[in-house]
mmCIF file of C-alpha atoms in Angstrom:
data_model
loop_
_atom_site.group_PDB
_atom_site.id
_atom_site.type_symbol
_atom_site.label_atom_id
_atom_site.label_comp_id
_atom_site.label_asym_id
_atom_site.label_seq_id
_atom_site.Cartn_x
_atom_site.Cartn_y
_atom_site.Cartn_z
ATOM 1 C CA MET A 1 -197.631 184.175 -71.469
ATOM 2 C CA THR A 2 -198.771 186.320 -68.575
ATOM 3 C CA ASP A 3 -196.455 186.982 -65.662
ATOM 4 C CA LYS A 4 -199.134 186.919 -62.957
ATOM 5 C CA LYS A 5 -202.425 185.236 -62.355
ATOM 6 C CA ARG A 6 -205.270 187.324 -63.710
ATOM 7 C CA ALA A 7 -208.821 186.405 -64.646
ATOM 8 C CA ALA A 8 -209.816 186.260 -68.295
ATOM 9 C CA ALA A 9 -213.343 186.094 -69.670
ATOM 10 C CA ILE A 10 -214.199 184.348 -72.908
ATOM 11 C CA LEU A 11 -217.046 186.379 -74.415
ATOM 12 C CA GLY A 12 -219.378 184.312 -76.589
ATOM 13 C CA GLY A 13 -222.459 185.712 -78.259
ATOM 14 C CA GLY A 14 -225.275 183.931 -76.423
ATOM 15 C CA PRO A 15 -228.242 185.689 -74.804
ATOM 16 C CA SER A 16 -226.628 185.461 -71.348
ATOM 17 C CA LEU A 17 -223.585 187.575 -72.342
ATOM 18 C CA PRO A 18 -224.722 191.019 -71.091
ATOM 19 C CA ASP A 19 -225.749 189.664 -67.664
ATOM 20 C CA ASP A 20 -222.634 187.486 -67.416
ATOM 21 C CA MET A 21 -220.340 190.431 -68.194
ATOM 22 C CA ALA A 22 -221.919 192.496 -65.423
ATOM 23 C CA LYS A 23 -220.602 189.941 -62.893
ATOM 24 C CA LEU A 24 -216.970 189.879 -64.076
ATOM 25 C CA PRO A 25 -214.065 191.079 -61.916
ATOM 26 C CA LYS A 26 -213.106 194.678 -62.747
ATOM 27 C CA ASP A 27 -209.557 193.930 -63.962
ATOM 28 C CA CYS A 28 -210.568 190.924 -66.049
ATOM 29 C CA VAL A 29 -208.942 190.447 -69.457
ATOM 30 C CA LEU A 30 -211.642 190.294 -72.130
ATOM 31 C CA ILE A 31 -211.287 187.779 -74.955
ATOM 32 C CA GLY A 32 -213.953 188.186 -77.614
ATOM 33 C CA VAL A 33 -215.080 185.255 -79.724
ATOM 34 C CA ASN A 34 -215.482 186.351 -83.342
ATOM 35 C CA HIS A 35 -217.193 189.736 -83.607
ATOM 36 C CA HIS A 36 -220.051 189.439 -81.092
ATOM 37 C CA SER A 37 -218.615 191.147 -77.999
ATOM 38 C CA LEU A 38 -217.712 194.311 -79.908
ATOM 39 C CA ARG A 39 -221.386 195.264 -79.628
ATOM 40 C CA LEU A 40 -220.828 195.578 -75.855
ATOM 41 C CA CYS A 41 -217.137 196.363 -75.292
ATOM 42 C CA LYS A 42 -213.667 196.526 -76.797
ATOM 43 C CA PRO A 43 -212.061 193.215 -75.840
ATOM 44 C CA ASP A 44 -208.324 192.894 -75.299
ATOM 45 C CA PHE A 45 -208.214 190.017 -77.797
ATOM 46 C CA ILE A 46 -210.426 188.684 -80.572
ATOM 47 C CA VAL A 47 -210.170 184.970 -81.298
ATOM 48 C CA TYR A 48 -211.681 183.486 -84.427
ATOM 49 C CA MET A 49 -211.629 180.349 -86.561
ATOM 50 C CA ASP A 50 -214.487 181.183 -88.926
ATOM 51 C CA ASP A 51 -213.742 182.143 -92.505
ATOM 52 C CA PRO A 52 -214.158 185.950 -92.562
ATOM 53 C CA ARG A 53 -215.106 185.799 -96.253
ATOM 54 C CA LYS A 54 -218.275 183.929 -95.214
ATOM 55 C CA VAL A 55 -219.074 186.155 -92.214
ATOM 56 C CA PRO A 56 -219.233 189.816 -93.326
ATOM 57 C CA GLU A 57 -219.525 191.141 -89.734
ATOM 58 C CA LEU A 58 -216.318 189.344 -88.758
ATOM 59 C CA GLN A 59 -214.499 190.533 -91.869
ATOM 60 C CA GLN A 60 -215.433 194.136 -91.105
ATOM 61 C CA VAL A 61 -214.376 193.838 -87.460
ATOM 62 C CA LEU A 62 -211.016 192.342 -88.392
ATOM 63 C CA SER A 63 -210.330 195.217 -90.781
ATOM 64 C CA GLU A 64 -211.101 197.845 -88.081
ATOM 65 C CA TYR A 65 -210.064 196.207 -84.782
ATOM 66 C CA ASP A 66 -206.861 197.653 -83.308
ATOM 67 C CA GLY A 67 -206.304 195.020 -80.608
ATOM 68 C CA THR A 68 -204.674 191.604 -80.676
ATOM 69 C CA VAL A 69 -206.150 189.022 -83.044
ATOM 70 C CA VAL A 70 -205.650 185.313 -82.374
ATOM 71 C CA SER A 71 -206.413 182.635 -84.947
ATOM 72 C CA PRO A 72 -204.790 179.635 -86.595
ATOM 73 C CA PHE A 73 -204.551 181.715 -89.794
ATOM 74 C CA ALA A 74 -201.876 184.075 -91.117
ATOM 75 C CA THR A 75 -203.883 187.069 -89.841
ATOM 76 C CA SER A 76 -203.077 186.118 -86.232
ATOM 77 C CA HIS A 77 -200.938 188.489 -84.178
ATOM 78 C CA VAL A 78 -200.005 185.563 -81.923
ATOM 79 C CA THR A 79 -198.137 182.538 -83.231
ATOM 80 C CA LEU A 80 -199.895 179.470 -81.905
ATOM 81 C CA PRO A 81 -197.671 176.443 -81.312
ATOM 82 C CA LYS A 82 -198.189 174.144 -84.311
ATOM 83 C CA GLY A 83 -199.710 170.810 -83.397
ATOM 84 C CA GLN A 84 -200.095 171.815 -79.744
ATOM 85 C CA PHE A 85 -203.093 174.106 -79.595
ATOM 86 C CA TRP A 86 -206.626 172.766 -79.250
ATOM 87 C CA ASP A 87 -209.429 174.415 -81.179
ATOM 88 C CA GLY A 88 -212.241 172.005 -80.336
ATOM 89 C CA GLY A 89 -214.045 172.923 -83.543
ATOM 90 C CA PHE A 90 -215.320 176.290 -82.287
ATOM 91 C CA SER A 91 -213.791 179.746 -81.968
ATOM 92 C CA SER A 92 -214.891 179.742 -78.315
ATOM 93 C CA THR A 93 -212.954 176.561 -77.540
ATOM 94 C CA LEU A 94 -209.824 177.955 -79.196
ATOM 95 C CA ALA A 95 -210.278 181.139 -77.128
ATOM 96 C CA THR A 96 -210.498 179.032 -73.962
ATOM 97 C CA TRP A 97 -207.339 177.126 -74.854
ATOM 98 C CA PHE A 98 -205.555 180.396 -75.670
ATOM 99 C CA ALA A 99 -206.491 181.945 -72.304
ATOM 100 C CA LEU A 100 -205.245 178.918 -70.369
ATOM 101 C CA TRP A 101 -202.076 178.654 -72.474
ATOM 102 C CA SER A 102 -201.450 182.345 -71.778
ATOM 103 C CA GLY A 103 -201.621 181.700 -68.036
ATOM 104 C CA TYR A 104 -204.881 183.449 -67.153
ATOM 105 C CA GLU A 105 -206.668 182.160 -64.075
ATOM 106 C CA PRO A 106 -209.532 181.659 -63.772
ATOM 107 C CA VAL A 107 -210.861 181.519 -67.319
ATOM 108 C CA ILE A 108 -214.528 182.479 -67.158
ATOM 109 C CA LEU A 109 -216.918 181.427 -69.931
ATOM 110 C CA CYS A 110 -219.576 184.090 -70.579
ATOM 111 C CA GLY A 111 -222.438 184.104 -73.058
ATOM 112 C CA MET A 112 -221.963 180.405 -73.770
ATOM 113 C CA ASP A 113 -225.527 179.163 -74.051
ATOM 114 C CA CYS A 114 -224.650 176.396 -76.538
ATOM 115 C CA TYR A 115 -227.291 177.688 -78.976
ATOM 116 C CA GLN A 116 -230.106 176.425 -76.760
ATOM 117 C CA GLY A 117 -233.425 178.230 -76.615
ATOM 118 C CA GLU A 118 -235.224 180.275 -79.206
ATOM 119 C CA GLN A 119 -232.830 183.239 -79.115
ATOM 120 C CA LYS A 120 -229.327 182.206 -80.235
ATOM 121 C CA TYR A 121 -227.464 185.519 -79.755
ATOM 122 C CA PHE A 122 -227.803 188.429 -77.342
ATOM 123 C CA TYR A 123 -228.611 190.612 -80.352
ATOM 124 C CA GLU A 124 -230.845 190.076 -83.354
ATOM 125 C CA ARG A 125 -229.254 188.375 -86.374
ATOM 126 C CA GLU A 126 -232.184 188.385 -88.715
ATOM 127 C CA GLY A 127 -232.087 185.682 -91.347
ATOM 128 C CA PHE A 128 -228.859 184.119 -90.053
ATOM 129 C CA TYR A 129 -228.924 180.345 -89.699
ATOM 130 C CA HIS A 130 -226.277 177.734 -89.033
ATOM 131 C CA PRO A 131 -226.780 173.957 -88.671
ATOM 132 C CA VAL A 132 -225.101 174.087 -85.245
ATOM 133 C CA PHE A 133 -228.336 175.697 -83.998
ATOM 134 C CA ASP A 134 -230.095 172.342 -84.461
ATOM 135 C CA ALA A 135 -227.529 170.221 -82.617
ATOM 136 C CA PRO A 136 -228.768 168.716 -79.359
ATOM 137 C CA LEU A 137 -227.264 170.121 -76.165
ATOM 138 C CA GLU A 138 -225.386 166.873 -75.525
ATOM 139 C CA ASN A 139 -223.428 167.347 -78.776
ATOM 140 C CA HIS A 140 -222.198 170.742 -77.557
ATOM 141 C CA LEU A 141 -221.363 169.408 -74.111
ATOM 142 C CA ARG A 142 -219.466 166.471 -75.623
ATOM 143 C CA ALA A 143 -217.328 168.886 -77.662
ATOM 144 C CA TRP A 144 -216.586 171.002 -74.570
ATOM 145 C CA ARG A 145 -215.651 167.979 -72.409
ATOM 146 C CA PHE A 146 -212.535 167.589 -74.537
ATOM 147 C CA ALA A 147 -211.280 170.823 -72.975
ATOM 148 C CA LEU A 148 -210.672 168.810 -69.819
ATOM 149 C CA LYS A 149 -208.192 166.632 -71.750
ATOM 150 C CA ARG A 150 -206.758 169.085 -74.284
ATOM 151 C CA CYS A 151 -206.315 172.375 -72.437
ATOM 152 C CA PRO A 152 -203.502 173.263 -70.048
ATOM 153 C CA ASN A 153 -204.840 173.616 -66.478
ATOM 154 C CA PRO A 154 -208.504 172.887 -67.305
ATOM 155 C CA GLN A 155 -209.333 173.063 -63.592
ATOM 156 C CA ASN A 156 -209.098 176.855 -64.022
ATOM 157 C CA ILE A 157 -212.140 176.989 -66.342
ATOM 158 C CA ARG A 158 -215.473 178.167 -64.886
ATOM 159 C CA ALA A 159 -218.769 179.073 -66.534
ATOM 160 C CA MET A 160 -220.645 182.163 -65.438
ATOM 161 C CA SER A 161 -224.003 180.602 -66.380
ATOM 162 C CA GLY A 162 -225.668 178.184 -68.765
ATOM 163 C CA PRO A 163 -225.128 174.557 -69.702
ATOM 164 C CA LEU A 164 -221.328 174.622 -69.363
ATOM 165 C CA VAL A 165 -221.656 174.998 -65.584
ATOM 166 C CA GLU A 166 -222.374 171.248 -65.667
ATOM 167 C CA ILE A 167 -218.853 170.556 -66.947
ATOM 168 C CA PHE A 168 -216.697 173.313 -65.474
ATOM 169 C CA GLY A 169 -218.556 174.471 -62.393
ATOM 170 C CA LYS A 170 -219.976 177.915 -61.750
ATOM 171 C CA TYR A 171 -217.854 181.016 -61.386
ATOM 172 C CA GLU A 172 -218.711 182.642 -58.064
#
């Protein structure tokens, strides 16, 4: 847990990530989701729920990353409270819960485009496909609305841009 209020940014991999990061406060804690943000920065934390054996980029990052790793698996450097944490089905939702649980305020969602639009990531991932890309926006929003019920202090969540502004409001 942090001992003072400090902003934290959850760094997804959507096309808006580079522009969103440019608007972050200078002393913001950076929490990378999976391996994406390492193309732009060295986050303070990496949070993941995906099976690294199925995502070679993530497996490589985890073997080389010298920061704090957070996951519900044995590879985590942080022990999550059993039965208390909320993962919401996505690494990004677990990262959001982790930031709030750690006491960061506000928690700013960046690069969270909910896989809408033709470009899914801020970088090219040639040949990569996941069924989540085909889910309607409302399915993603429904999953994120649970953050309001399952996360500590959900009023501290803001979205820098994209569809999640509808749920959490815009970070200004």
